[in-house]
mmCIF file of C-alpha atoms in Angstrom:
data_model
loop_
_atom_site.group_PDB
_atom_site.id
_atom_site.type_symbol
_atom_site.label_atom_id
_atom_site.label_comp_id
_atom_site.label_asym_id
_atom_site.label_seq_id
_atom_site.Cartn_x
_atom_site.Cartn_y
_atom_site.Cartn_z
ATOM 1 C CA UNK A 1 20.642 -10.105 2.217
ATOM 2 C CA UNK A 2 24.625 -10.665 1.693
ATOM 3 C CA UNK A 3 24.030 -13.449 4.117
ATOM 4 C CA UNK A 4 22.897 -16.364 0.933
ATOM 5 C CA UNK A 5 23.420 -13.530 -2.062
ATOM 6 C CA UNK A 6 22.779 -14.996 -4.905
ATOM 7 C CA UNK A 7 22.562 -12.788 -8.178
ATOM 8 C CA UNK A 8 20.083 -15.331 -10.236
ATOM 9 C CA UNK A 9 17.373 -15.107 -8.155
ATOM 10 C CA UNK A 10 17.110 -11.330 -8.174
ATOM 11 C CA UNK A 11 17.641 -11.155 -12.000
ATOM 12 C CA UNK A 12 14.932 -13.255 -12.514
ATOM 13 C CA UNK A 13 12.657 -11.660 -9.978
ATOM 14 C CA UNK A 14 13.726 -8.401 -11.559
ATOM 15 C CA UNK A 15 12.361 -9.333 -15.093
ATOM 16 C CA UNK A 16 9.167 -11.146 -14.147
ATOM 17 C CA UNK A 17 8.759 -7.787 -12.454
ATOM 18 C CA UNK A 18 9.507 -5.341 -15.451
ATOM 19 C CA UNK A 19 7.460 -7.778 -17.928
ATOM 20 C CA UNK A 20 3.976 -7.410 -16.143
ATOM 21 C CA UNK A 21 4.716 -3.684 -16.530
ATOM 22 C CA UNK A 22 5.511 -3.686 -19.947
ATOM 23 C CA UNK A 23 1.955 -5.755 -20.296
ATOM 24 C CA UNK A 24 0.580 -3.689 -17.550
ATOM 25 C CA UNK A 25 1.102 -0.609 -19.145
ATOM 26 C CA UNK A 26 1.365 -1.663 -22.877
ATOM 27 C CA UNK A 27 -1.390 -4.120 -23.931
ATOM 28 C CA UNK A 28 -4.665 -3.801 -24.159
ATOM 29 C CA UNK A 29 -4.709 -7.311 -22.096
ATOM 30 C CA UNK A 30 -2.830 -6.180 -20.044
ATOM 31 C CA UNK A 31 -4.771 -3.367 -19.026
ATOM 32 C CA UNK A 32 -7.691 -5.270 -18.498
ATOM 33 C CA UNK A 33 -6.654 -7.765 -16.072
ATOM 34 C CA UNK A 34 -5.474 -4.714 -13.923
ATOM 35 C CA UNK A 35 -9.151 -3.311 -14.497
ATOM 36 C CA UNK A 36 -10.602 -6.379 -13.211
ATOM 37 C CA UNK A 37 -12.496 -7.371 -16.490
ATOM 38 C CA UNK A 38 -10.322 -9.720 -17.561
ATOM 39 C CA UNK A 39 -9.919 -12.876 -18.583
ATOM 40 C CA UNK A 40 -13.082 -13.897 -16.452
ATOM 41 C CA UNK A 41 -16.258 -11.850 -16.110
ATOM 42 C CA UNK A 42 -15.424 -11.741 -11.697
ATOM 43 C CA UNK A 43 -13.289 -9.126 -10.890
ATOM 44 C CA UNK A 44 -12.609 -10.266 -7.526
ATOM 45 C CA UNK A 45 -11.392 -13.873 -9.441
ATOM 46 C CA UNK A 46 -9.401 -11.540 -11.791
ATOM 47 C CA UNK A 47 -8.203 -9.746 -9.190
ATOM 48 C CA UNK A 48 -7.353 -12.812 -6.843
ATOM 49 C CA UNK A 49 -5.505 -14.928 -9.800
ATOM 50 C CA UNK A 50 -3.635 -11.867 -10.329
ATOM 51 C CA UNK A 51 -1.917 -10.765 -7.683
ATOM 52 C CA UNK A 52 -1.705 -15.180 -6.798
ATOM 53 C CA UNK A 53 0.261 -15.937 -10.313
ATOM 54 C CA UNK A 54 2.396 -13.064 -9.605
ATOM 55 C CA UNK A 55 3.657 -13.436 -6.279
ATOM 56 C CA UNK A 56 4.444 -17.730 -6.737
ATOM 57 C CA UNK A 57 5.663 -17.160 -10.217
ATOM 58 C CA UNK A 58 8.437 -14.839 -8.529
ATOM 59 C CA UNK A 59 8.231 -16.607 -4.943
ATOM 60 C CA UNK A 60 8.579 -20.727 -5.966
ATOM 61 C CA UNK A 61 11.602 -20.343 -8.982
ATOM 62 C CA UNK A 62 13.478 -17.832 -6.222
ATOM 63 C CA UNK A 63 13.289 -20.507 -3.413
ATOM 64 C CA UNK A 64 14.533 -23.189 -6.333
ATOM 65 C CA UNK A 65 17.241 -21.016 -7.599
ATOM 66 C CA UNK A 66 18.435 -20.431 -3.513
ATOM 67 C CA UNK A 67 18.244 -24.053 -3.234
ATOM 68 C CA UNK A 68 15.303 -23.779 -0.326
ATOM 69 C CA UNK A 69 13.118 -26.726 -1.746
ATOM 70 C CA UNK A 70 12.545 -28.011 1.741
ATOM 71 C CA UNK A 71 10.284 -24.008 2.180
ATOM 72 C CA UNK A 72 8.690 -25.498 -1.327
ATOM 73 C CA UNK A 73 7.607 -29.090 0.396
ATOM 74 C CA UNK A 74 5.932 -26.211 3.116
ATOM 75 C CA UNK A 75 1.751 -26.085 3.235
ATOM 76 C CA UNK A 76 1.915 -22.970 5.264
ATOM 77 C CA UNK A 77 3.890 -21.453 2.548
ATOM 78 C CA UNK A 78 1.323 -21.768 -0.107
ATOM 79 C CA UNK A 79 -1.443 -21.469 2.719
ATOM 80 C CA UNK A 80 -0.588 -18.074 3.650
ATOM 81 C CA UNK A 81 0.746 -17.053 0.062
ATOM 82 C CA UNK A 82 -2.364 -17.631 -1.456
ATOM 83 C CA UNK A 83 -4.605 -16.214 1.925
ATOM 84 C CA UNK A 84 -2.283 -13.225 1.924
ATOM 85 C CA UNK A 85 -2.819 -12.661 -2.481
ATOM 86 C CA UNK A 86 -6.546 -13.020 -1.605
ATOM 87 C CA UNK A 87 -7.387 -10.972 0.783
ATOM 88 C CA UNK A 88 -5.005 -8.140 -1.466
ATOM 89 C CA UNK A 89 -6.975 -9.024 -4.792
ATOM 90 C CA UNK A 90 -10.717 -9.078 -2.858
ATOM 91 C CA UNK A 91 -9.249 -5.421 -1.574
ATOM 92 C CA UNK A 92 -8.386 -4.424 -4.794
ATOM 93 C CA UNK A 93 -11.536 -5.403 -6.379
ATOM 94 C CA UNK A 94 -14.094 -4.411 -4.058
ATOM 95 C CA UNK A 95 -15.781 -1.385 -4.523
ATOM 96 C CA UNK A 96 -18.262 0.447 -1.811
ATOM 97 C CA UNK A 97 -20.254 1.877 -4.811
ATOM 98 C CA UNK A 98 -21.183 -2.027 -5.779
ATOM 99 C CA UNK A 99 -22.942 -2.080 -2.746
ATOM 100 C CA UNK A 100 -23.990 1.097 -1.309
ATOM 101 C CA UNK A 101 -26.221 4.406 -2.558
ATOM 102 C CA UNK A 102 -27.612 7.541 -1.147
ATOM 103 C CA UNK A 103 -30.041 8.652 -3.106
ATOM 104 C CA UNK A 104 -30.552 11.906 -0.390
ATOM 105 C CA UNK A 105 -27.598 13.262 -0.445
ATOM 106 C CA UNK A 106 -25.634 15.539 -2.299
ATOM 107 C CA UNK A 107 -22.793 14.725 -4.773
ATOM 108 C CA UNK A 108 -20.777 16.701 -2.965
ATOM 109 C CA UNK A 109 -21.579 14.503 0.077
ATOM 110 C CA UNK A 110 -21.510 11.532 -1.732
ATOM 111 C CA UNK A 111 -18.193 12.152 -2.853
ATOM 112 C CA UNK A 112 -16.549 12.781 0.309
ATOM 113 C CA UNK A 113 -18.140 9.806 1.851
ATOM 114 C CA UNK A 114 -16.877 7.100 -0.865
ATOM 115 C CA UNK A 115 -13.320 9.035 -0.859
ATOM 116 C CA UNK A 116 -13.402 8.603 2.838
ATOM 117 C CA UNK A 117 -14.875 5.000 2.758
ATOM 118 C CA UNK A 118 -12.170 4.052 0.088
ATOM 119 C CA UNK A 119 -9.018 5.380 2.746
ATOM 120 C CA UNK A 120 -10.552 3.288 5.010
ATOM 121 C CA UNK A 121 -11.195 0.070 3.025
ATOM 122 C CA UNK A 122 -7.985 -1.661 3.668
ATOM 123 C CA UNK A 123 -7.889 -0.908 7.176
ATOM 124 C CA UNK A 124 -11.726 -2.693 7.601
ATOM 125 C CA UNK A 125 -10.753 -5.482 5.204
ATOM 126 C CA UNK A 126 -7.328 -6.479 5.532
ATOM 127 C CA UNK A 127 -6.909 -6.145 9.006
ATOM 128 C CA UNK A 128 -9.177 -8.877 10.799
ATOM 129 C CA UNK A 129 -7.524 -11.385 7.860
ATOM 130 C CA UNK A 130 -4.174 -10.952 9.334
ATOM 131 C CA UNK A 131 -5.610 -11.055 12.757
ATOM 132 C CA UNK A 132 -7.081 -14.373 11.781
ATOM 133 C CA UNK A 133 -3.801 -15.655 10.204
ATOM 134 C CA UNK A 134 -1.413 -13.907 13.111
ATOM 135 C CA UNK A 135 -3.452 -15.778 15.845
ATOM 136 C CA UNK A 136 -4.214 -18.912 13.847
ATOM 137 C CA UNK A 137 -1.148 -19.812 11.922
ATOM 138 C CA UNK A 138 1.968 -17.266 12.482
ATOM 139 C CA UNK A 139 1.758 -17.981 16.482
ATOM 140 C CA UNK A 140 5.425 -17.508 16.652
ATOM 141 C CA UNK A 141 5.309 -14.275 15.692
ATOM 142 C CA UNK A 142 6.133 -11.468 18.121
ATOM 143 C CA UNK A 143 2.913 -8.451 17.888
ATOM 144 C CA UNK A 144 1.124 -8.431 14.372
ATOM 145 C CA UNK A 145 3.153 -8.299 11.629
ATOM 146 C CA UNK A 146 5.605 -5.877 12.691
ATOM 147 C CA UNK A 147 3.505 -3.538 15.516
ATOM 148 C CA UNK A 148 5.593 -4.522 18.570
ATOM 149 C CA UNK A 149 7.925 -3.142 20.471
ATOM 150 C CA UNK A 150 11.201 -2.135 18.542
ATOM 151 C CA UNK A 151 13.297 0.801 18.027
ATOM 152 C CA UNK A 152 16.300 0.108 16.158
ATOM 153 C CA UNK A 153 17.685 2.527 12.902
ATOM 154 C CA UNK A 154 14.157 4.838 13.764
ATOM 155 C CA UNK A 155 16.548 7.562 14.196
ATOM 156 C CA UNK A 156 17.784 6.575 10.876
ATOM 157 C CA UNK A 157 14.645 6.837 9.169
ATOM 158 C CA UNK A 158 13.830 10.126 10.927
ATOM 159 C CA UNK A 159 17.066 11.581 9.325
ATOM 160 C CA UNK A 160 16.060 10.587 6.105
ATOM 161 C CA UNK A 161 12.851 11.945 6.375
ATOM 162 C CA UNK A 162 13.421 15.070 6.966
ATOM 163 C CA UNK A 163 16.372 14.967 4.550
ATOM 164 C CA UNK A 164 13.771 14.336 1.980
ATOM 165 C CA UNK A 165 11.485 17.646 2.875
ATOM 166 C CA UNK A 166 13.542 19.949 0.723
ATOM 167 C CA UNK A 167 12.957 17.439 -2.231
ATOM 168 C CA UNK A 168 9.686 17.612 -1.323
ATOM 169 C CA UNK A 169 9.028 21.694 -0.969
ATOM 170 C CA UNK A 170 10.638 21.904 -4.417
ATOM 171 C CA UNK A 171 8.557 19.459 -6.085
ATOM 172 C CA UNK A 172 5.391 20.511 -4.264
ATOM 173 C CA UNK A 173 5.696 23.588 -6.744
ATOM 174 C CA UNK A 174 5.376 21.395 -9.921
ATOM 175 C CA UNK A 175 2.039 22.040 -11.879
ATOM 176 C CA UNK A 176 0.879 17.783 -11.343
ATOM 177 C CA UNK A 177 1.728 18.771 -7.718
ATOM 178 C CA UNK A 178 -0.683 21.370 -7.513
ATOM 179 C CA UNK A 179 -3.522 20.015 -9.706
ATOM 180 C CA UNK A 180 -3.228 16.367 -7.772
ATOM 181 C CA UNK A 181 -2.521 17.206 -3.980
ATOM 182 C CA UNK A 182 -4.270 17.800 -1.301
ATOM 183 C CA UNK A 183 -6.030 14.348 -1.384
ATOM 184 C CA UNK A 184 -8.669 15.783 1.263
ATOM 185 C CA UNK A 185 -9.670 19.318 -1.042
ATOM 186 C CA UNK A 186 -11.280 21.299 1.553
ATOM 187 C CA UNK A 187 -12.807 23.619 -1.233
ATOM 188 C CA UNK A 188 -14.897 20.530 -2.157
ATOM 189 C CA UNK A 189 -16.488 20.517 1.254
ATOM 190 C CA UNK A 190 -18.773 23.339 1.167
ATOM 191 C CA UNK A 191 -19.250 26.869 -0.777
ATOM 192 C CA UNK A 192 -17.090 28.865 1.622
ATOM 193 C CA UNK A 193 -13.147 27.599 1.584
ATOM 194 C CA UNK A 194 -12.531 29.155 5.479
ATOM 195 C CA UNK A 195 -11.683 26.183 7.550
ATOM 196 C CA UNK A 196 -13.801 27.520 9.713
ATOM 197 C CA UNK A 197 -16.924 27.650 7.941
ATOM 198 C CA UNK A 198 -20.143 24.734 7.321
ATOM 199 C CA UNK A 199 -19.403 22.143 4.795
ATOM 200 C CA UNK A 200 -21.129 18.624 4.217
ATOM 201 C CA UNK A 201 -23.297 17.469 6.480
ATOM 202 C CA UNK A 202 -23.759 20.379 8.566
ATOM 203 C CA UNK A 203 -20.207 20.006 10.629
ATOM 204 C CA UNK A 204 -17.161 22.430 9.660
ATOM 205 C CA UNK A 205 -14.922 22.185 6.568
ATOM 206 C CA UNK A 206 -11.740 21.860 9.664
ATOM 207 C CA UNK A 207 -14.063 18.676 10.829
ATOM 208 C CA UNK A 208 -13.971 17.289 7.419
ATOM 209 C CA UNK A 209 -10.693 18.081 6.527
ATOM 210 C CA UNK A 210 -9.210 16.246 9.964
ATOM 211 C CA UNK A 211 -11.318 13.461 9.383
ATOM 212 C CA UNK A 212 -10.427 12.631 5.678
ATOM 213 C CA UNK A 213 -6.431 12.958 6.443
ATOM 214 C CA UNK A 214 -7.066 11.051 9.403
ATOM 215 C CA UNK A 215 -8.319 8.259 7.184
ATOM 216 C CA UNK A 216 -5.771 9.001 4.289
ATOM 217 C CA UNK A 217 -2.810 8.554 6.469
ATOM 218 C CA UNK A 218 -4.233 4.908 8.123
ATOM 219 C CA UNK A 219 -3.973 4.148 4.404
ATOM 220 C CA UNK A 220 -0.589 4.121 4.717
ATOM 221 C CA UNK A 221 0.102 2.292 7.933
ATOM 222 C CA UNK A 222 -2.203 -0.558 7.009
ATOM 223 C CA UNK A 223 0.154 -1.024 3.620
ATOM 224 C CA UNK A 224 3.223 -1.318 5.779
ATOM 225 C CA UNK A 225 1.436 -4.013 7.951
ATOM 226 C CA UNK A 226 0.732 -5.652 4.761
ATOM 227 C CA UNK A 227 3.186 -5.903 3.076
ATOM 228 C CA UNK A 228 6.353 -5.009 4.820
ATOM 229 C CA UNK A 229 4.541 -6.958 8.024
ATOM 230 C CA UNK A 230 2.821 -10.119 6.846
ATOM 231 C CA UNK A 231 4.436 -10.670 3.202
ATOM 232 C CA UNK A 232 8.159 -10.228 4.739
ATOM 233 C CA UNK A 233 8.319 -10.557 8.424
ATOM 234 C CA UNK A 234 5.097 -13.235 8.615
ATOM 235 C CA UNK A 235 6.309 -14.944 5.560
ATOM 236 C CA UNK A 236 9.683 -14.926 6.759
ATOM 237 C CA UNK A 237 8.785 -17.594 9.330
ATOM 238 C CA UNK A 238 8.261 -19.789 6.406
ATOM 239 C CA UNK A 239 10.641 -19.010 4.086
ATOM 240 C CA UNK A 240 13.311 -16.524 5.578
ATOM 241 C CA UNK A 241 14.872 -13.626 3.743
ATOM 242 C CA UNK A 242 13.552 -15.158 0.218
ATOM 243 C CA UNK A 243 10.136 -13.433 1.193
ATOM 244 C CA UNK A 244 11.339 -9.970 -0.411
ATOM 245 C CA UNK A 245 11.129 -10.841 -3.577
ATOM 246 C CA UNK A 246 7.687 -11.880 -4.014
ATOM 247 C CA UNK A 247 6.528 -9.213 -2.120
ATOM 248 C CA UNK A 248 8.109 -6.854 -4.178
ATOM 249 C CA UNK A 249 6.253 -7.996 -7.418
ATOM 250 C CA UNK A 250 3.153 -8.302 -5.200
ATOM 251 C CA UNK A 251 3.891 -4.455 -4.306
ATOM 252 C CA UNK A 252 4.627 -3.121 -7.724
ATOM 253 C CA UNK A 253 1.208 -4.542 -8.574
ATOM 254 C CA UNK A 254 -0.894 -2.487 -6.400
ATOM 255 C CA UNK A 255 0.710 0.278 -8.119
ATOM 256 C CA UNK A 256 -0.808 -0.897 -11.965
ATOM 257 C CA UNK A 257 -2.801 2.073 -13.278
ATOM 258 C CA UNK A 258 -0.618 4.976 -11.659
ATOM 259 C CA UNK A 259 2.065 6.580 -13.324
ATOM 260 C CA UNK A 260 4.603 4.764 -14.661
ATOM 261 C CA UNK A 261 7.405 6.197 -12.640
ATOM 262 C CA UNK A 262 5.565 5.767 -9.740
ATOM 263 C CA UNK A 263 5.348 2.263 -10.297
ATOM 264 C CA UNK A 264 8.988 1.509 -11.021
ATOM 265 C CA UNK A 265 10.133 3.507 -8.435
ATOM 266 C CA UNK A 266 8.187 1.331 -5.770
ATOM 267 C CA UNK A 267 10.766 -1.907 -6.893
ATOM 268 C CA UNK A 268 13.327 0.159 -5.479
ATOM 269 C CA UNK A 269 11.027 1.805 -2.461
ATOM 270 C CA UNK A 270 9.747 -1.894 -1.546
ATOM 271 C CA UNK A 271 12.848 -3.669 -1.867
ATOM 272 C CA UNK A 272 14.490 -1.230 0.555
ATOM 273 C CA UNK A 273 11.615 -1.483 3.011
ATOM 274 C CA UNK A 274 11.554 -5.273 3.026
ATOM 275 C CA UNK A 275 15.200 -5.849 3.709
ATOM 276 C CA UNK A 276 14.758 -3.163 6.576
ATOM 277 C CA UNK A 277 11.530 -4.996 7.749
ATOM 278 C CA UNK A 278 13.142 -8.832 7.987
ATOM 279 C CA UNK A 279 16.076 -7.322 9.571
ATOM 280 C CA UNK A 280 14.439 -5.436 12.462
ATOM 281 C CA UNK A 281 11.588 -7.450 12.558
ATOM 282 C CA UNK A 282 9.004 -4.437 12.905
ATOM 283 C CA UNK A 283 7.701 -1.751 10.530
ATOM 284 C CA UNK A 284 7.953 1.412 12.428
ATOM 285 C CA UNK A 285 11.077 2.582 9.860
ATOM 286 C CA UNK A 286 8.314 2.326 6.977
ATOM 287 C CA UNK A 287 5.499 3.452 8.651
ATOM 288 C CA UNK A 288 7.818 6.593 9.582
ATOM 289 C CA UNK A 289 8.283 7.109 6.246
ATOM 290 C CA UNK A 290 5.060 6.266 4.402
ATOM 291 C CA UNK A 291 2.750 8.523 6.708
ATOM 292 C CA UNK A 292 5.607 11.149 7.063
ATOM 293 C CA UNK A 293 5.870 11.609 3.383
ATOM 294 C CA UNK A 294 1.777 11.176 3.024
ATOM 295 C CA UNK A 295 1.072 13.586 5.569
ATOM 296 C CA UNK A 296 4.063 16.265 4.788
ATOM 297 C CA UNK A 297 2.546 16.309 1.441
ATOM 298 C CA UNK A 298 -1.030 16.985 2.808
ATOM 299 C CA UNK A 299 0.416 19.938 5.077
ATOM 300 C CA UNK A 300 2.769 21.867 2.089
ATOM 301 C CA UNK A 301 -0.136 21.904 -0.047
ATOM 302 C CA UNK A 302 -2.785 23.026 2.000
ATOM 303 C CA UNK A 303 -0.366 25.883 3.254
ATOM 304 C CA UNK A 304 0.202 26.862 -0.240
ATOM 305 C CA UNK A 305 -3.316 27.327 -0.803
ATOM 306 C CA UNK A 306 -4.304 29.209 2.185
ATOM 307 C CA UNK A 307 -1.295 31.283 2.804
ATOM 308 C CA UNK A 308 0.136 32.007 -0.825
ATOM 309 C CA UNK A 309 -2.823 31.338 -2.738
ATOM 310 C CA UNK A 310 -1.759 28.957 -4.990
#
């Protein structure tokens, strides 16, 4: 980014970023524009004009302040800006509950079947949109969005993965760690805990467990494609290294409604991750360390429960 540094930009993408968390998290208005109920009675407009005001509020004063107004004269860049905002506010909004019920089953069925269903939701909704936009618009474009062929600084992220395990044993005996993780809770798959034993739907509690994380970590990799993929590297086509920004304050969003910290700390996670992506040009670094956190987090607890009881 040293390349066309320029300090205004960032301080002003910095504060348009920390003032829709102070409303996020502050106001009452705030709140319910991240709910969905606000100011119109559509979520999925709510949603839309959300995540759409936030990412060309930051994205169209950054490009002026770089002096890139020839990437503001661009139709492509408010084409796929607004397609890309779109397809994450209809994600955000939607809701398999709005749509389906079964009245036969059990909660407990029930409830495993939306969790799974919502792991899987951005993977069967976001995906064919960038397919569309990849094959329609971004034809220069090597792969889709970042999947295709690349290696460079893996090893890198590798090392700092498993740098970070330590961090992550240590925490992983904190009392929001235990009552939070494992997102796939195999004692909510049946009356007997064993593994080995008949949960929902007839097929093993393993089964159910192997499926949910399965679906839990795609999460993940579908986020990189997003966001390190088609807001920085598909972007990029259109307005080179200026397409961090935006997607930052487009990332932080997604994070409205979790803990605080959480949310602040993914300015610093997503900035990182963008650079990274425009600079190699493919996602594998993030994807490395998005599912290898996700998953390492999955594994520590589950041992914990079923080895020292806890």
């Amino acid at each position: 980014m040293r390349l066309d540094f320029k300090l205004l930009p960032y301080i002003y993408a910095l504060t348009i970023i920390a003032l829709s968390i102070v409303i996020a998290y502050t106001t009452k208005f705030g709140a319910s524009v991240v709910d969905g109920t606000a100011p119109f009675s559509n979520k999925y407009v709510n949603k839309i004009l959300m995540y759409s005001a936030l990412y060309f509020l930051v994205a169209v004063p950054v490009l002026i302040f770089q002096g890139k107004y020839k990437s503001i004269n661009k139709s492509h860049f408010y084409l796929k800006g607004f397609v890309l905002t779109a397809m994450v506010g209809f994600n955000s909004a939607f809701s398999w509950r709005d749509y389906l019920n079964f009245p036969m089953s059990t909660f407990e069925e029930q409830r495993y079947f939306f969790k799974f269903l919502f792991e899987i939701k951005g993977l069967l909704i976001q995906l064919p949109v960038l397919l569309i936009l990849r094959f329609w618009i971004d034809k220069q474009v090597k792969g889709l969005y970042g999947i295709c062929r690349g290696n460079n600084h893996i090893k890198a992220y590798m090392w700092l993965f498993l740098l970070m395990m330590p961090i992550l044993i240590t925490i992983s005996f904190t009392p929001d760690f235990l009552s939070y993780y494992p997102m796939g809770k195999p004692w909510q798959f049946g009356a007997d805990t064993a593994l080995s034993s008949k949960g929902l739907f007839g097929y093993s509690i393993w089964a159910h467990l192997l499926t949910f994380e399965i679906a839990y970590i795609s999460a993940f990799f579908i986020v990189e494609v997003v966001y390190r993929g088609a807001f920085v590297i598909g972007m990029g086509t259109t307005i080179g290294r200026s397409a961090v920004l935006p997607m930052v304050a487009v990332y932080v969003a997604i994070h409205f409604g979790k803990p605080v910290m959480e949310t602040i700390s993914s300015i610093f996670g997503g900035f990182a991750l963008g650079v990274l992506a425009y600079q190699t040009k493919h996602i594998w670094g993030g994807v490395i360390i998005h599912m290898g956190i996700a998953l390492a987090i999955e594994v520590i607890r589950l041992l914990q429960y079923y080895i020292l009881g806890i």
